[in-house]
CSV table of C-alpha atoms in Angstrom, one decimal:
chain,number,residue,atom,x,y,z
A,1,UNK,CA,-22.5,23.9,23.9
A,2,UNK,CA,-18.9,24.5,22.5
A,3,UNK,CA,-15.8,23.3,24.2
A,4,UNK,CA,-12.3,23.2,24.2
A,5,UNK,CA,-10.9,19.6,25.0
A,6,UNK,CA,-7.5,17.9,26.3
A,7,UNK,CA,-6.9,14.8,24.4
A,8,UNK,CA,-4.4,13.1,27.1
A,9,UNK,CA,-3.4,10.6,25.5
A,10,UNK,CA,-2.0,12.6,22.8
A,11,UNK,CA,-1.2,15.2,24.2
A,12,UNK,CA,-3.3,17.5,21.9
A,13,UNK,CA,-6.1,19.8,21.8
A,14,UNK,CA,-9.2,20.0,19.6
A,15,UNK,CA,-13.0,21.7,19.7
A,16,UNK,CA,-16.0,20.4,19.5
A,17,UNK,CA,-19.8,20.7,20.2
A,18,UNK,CA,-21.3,19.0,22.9
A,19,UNK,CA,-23.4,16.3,22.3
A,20,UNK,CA,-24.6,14.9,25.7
A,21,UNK,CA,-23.0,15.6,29.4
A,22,UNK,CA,-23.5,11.9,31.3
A,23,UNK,CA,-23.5,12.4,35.4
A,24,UNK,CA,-22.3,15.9,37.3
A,25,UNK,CA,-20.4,17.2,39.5
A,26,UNK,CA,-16.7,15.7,39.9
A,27,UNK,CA,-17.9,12.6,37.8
A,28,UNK,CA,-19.3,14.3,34.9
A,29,UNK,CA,-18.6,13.2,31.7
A,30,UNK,CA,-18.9,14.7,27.7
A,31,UNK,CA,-19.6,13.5,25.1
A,32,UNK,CA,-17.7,14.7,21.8
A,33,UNK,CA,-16.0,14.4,18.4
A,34,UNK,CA,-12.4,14.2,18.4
A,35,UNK,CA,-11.8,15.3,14.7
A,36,UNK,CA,-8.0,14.1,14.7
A,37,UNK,CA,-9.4,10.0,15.3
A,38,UNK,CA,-13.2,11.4,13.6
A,39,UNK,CA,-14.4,9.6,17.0
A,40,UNK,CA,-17.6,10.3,19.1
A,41,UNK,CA,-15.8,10.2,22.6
A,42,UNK,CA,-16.6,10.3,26.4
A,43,UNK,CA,-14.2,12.6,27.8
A,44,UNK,CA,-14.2,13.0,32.2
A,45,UNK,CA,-14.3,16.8,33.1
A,46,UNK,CA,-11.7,16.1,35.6
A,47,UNK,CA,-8.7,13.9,35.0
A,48,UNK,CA,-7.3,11.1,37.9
A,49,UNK,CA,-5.3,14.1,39.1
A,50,UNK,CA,-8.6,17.0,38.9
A,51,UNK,CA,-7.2,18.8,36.0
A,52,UNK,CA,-10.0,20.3,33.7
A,53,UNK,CA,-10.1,18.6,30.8
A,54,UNK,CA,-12.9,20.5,29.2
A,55,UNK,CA,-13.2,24.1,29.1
A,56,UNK,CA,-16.2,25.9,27.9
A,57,UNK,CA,-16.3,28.3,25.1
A,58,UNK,CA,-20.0,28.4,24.1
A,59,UNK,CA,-22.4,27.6,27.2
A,60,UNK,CA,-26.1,27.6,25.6
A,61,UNK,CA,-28.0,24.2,25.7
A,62,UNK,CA,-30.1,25.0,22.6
A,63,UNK,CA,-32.7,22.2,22.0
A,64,UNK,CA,-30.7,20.0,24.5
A,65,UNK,CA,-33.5,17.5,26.8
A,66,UNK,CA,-32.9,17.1,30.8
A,67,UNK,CA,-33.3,13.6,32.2
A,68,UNK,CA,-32.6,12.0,35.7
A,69,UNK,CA,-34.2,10.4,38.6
A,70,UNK,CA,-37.2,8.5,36.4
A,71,UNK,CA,-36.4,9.8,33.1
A,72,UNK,CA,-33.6,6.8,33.4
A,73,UNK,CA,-35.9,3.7,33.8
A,74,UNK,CA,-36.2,3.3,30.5
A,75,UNK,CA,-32.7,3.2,29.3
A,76,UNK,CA,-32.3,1.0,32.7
A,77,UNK,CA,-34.9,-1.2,31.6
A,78,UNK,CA,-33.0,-1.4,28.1
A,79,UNK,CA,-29.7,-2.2,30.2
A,80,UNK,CA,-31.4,-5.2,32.3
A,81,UNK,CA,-32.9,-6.8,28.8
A,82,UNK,CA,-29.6,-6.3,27.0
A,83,UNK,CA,-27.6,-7.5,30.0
A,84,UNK,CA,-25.3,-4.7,30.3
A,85,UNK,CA,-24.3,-3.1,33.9
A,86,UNK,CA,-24.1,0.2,33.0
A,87,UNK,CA,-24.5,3.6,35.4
A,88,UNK,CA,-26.2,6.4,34.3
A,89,UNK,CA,-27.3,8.9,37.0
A,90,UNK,CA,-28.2,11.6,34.9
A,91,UNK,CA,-27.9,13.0,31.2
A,92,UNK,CA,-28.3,16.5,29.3
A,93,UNK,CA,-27.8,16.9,25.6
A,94,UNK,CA,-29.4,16.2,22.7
A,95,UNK,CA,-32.1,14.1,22.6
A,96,UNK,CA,-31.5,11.6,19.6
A,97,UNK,CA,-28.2,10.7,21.4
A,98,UNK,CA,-30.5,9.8,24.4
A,99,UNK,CA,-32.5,7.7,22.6
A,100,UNK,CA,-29.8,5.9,20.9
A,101,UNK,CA,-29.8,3.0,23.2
A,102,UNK,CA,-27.0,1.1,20.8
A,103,UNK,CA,-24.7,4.5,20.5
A,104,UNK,CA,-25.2,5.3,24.2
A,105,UNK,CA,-24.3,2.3,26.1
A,106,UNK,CA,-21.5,1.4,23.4
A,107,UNK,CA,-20.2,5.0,24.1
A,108,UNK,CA,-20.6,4.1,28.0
A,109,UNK,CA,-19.2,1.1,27.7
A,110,UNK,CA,-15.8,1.4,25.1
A,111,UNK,CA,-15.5,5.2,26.0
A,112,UNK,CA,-15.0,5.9,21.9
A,113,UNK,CA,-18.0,5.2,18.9
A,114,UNK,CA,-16.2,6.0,15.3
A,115,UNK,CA,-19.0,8.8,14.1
A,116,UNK,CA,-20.0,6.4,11.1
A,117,UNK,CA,-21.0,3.9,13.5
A,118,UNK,CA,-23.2,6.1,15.6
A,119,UNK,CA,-26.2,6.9,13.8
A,120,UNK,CA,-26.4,10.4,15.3
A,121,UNK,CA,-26.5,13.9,13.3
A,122,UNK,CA,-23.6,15.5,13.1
A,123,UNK,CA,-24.7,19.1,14.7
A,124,UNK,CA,-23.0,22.9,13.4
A,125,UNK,CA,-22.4,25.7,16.0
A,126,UNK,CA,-26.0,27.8,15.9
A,127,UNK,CA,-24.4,30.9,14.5
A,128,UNK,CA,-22.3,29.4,11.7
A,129,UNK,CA,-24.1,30.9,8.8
A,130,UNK,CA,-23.8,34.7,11.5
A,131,UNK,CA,-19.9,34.7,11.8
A,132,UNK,CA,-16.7,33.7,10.2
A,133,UNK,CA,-14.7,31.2,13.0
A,134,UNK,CA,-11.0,31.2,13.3
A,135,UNK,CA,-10.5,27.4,12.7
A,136,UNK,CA,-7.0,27.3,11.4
A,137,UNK,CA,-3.8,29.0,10.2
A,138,UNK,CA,-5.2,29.8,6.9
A,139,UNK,CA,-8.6,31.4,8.8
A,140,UNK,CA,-5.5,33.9,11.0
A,141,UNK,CA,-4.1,34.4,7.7
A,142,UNK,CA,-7.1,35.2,5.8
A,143,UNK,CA,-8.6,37.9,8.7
A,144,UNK,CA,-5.1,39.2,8.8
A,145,UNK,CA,-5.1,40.0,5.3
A,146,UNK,CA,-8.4,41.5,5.0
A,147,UNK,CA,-7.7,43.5,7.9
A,148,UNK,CA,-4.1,44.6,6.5
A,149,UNK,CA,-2.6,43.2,9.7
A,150,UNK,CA,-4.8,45.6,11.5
A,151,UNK,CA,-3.0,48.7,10.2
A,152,UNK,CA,-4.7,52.5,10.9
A,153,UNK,CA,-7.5,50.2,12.6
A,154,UNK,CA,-8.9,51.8,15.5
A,155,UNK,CA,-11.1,50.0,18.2
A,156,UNK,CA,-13.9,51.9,18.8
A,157,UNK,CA,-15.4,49.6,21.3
A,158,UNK,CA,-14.6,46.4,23.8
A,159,UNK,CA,-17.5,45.2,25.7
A,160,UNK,CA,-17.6,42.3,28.4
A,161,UNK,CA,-20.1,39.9,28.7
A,162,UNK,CA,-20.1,37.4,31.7
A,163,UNK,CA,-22.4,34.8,32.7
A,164,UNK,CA,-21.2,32.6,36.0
A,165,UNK,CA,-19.3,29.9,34.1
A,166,UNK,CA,-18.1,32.6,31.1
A,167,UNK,CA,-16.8,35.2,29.5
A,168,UNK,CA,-17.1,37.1,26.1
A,169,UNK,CA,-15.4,39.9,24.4
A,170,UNK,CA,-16.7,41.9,21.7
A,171,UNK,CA,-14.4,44.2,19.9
A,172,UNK,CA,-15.3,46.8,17.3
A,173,UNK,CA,-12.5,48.0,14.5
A,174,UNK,CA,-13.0,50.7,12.2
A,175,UNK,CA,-10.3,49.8,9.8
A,176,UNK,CA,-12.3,52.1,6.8
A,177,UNK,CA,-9.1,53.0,5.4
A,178,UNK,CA,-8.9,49.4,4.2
A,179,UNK,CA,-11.2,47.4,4.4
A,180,UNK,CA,-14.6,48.3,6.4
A,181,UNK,CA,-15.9,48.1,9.9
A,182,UNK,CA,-15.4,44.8,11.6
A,183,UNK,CA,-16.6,43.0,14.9
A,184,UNK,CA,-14.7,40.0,16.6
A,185,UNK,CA,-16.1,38.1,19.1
A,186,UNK,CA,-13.9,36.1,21.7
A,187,UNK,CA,-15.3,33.7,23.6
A,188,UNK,CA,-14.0,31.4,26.7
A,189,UNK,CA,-11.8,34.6,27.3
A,190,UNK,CA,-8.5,33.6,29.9
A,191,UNK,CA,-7.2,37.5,29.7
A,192,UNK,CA,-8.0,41.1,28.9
A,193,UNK,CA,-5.8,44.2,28.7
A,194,UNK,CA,-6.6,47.5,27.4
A,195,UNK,CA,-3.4,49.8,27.6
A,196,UNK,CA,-4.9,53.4,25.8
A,197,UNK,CA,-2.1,55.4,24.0
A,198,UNK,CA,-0.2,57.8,26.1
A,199,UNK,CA,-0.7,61.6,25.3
A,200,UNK,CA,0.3,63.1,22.1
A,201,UNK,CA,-0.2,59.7,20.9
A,202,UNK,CA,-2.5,58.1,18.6
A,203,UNK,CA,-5.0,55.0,19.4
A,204,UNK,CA,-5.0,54.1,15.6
A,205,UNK,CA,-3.2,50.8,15.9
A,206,UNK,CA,0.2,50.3,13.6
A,207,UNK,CA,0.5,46.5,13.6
A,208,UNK,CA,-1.2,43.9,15.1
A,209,UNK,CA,-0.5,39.7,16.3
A,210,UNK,CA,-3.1,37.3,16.2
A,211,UNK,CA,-1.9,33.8,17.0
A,212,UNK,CA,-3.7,30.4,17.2
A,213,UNK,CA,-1.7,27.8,19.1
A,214,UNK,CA,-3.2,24.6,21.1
A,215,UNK,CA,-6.5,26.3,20.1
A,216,UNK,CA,-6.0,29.1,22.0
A,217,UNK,CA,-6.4,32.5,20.2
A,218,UNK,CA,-4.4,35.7,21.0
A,219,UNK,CA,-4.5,39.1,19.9
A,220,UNK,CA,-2.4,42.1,20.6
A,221,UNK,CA,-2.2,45.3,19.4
A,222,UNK,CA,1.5,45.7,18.4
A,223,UNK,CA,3.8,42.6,17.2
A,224,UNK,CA,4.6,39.9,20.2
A,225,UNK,CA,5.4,36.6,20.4
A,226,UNK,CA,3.6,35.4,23.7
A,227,UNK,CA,1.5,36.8,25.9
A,228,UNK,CA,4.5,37.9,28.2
A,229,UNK,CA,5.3,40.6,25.2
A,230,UNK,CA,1.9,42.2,26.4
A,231,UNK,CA,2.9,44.2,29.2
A,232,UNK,CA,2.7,47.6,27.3
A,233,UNK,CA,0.1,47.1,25.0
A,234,UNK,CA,-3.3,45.6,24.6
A,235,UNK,CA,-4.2,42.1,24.1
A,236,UNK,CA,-7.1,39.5,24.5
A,237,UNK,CA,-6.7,35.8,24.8
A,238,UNK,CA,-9.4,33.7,24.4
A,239,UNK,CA,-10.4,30.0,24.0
A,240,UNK,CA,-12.0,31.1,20.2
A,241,UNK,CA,-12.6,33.7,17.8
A,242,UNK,CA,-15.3,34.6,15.5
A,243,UNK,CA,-15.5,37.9,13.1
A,244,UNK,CA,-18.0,39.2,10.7
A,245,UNK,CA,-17.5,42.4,8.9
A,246,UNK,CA,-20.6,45.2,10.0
A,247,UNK,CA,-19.8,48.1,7.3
């Protein structure tokens, strides 16, 4: 799991895998790696005022364990011998986290384990090796450049994916002209406009925006500044990005 998370205290967003999620419902809690304090940290989906404070980009629980009900005895037999009163009513993630009595009931317990205290794996997104992420500034700059700014591009194809708690766009560009054939994915998607070119007009694009602010991406086809620019052409906002070139 992937997810896009509200650091309150400093106001400031970041991404991270999912390690372990720690109770459900309105009192579920995930755990995470804030890279800006390089902290493992227990983060409530829901604020004291039910805000979201996590939002989901990537949903699969690959190689992630289940555990409630009498799963828990043992890590409440671990609590009772090291004299800790801590509540656990249910936990899915990664196993080794589980296991790790010492990282689990510090993380419980101080809400925040520095990563080279914790003894557990640092994991990668399963498809890192499949697609290039959109990270930073430099990653914008970088796709931008290849793809000219998006210049004589033409998107040959948009498909929505939706599962009940997301969405995913996939767009096609045939930019041949300049550099090849490319595919980007967005994922957590907030918005989606296609606005086709009017007759005697041409779908080829002329210049494109793609912005990464707060870690939210957007992507228009003609040069805005916000998503309120968007009204006459088409955009996608999404919670990430991910490209890969196909031809």
């Amino acid at each position: 799991m992937f997810v896009r998370v509200f650091d309150k205290e400093n106001n400031l967003y970041y991404k991270s895998v999912v390690y372990g999620v720690i109770d459900s419902g309105y009192y579920e809690k995930y755990i995470v790696i804030n890279p800006h304090t390089n902290n493992f940290e227990l983060i409530n989906y829901f604020d004291e005022n039910s805000n979201v404070q996590i939002e989901k980009i990537q949903t699969q629980r690959i190689d992630w364990v289940e555990y409630n009900d009498s799963h828990l005895l043992i890590f409440k037999k671990k609590c009772k011998i090291a004299n800790k009163d801590l509540q656990l009513t249910s936990f899915v993630g990664y196993k080794e986290v589980f296991d790790n009595f010492d990282f689990l009931s510090s993380i419980l317990e101080h809400r925040k384990v520095a990563v080279q205290d914790s003894g557990i794996e640092i994991k990668c997104l399963t498809d890192i090796n499949e697609w290039n992420y959109i990270r930073n500034q430099e990653d914008v700059d970088n796709l931008m450049k290849n793809m000219v700014g998006f210049h004589d591009a033409l998107m040959t194809s948009l498909v929505v994916e939706q599962d009940f708690t997301s969405t995913k766009v996939n767009a096609v560009f045939d930019n041949s002209g300049w550099y090849g054939i490319v595919e980007l994915c967005f994922e957590g998607v907030l918005g989606v406009k296609l606005c086709p070119a009017k007759e005697n007009y041409s779908n080829e694009i002329y210049g494109a925006t793609l912005k990464l602010e707060n870690e939210i991406i957007l992507w228009a086809d003609n040069n805005v500044e916000s998503e309120e620019d968007c009204q006459q052409c088409s955009y996608i906002k999404s919670l990430n990005l991910k490209w890969r070139k196909i031809d």
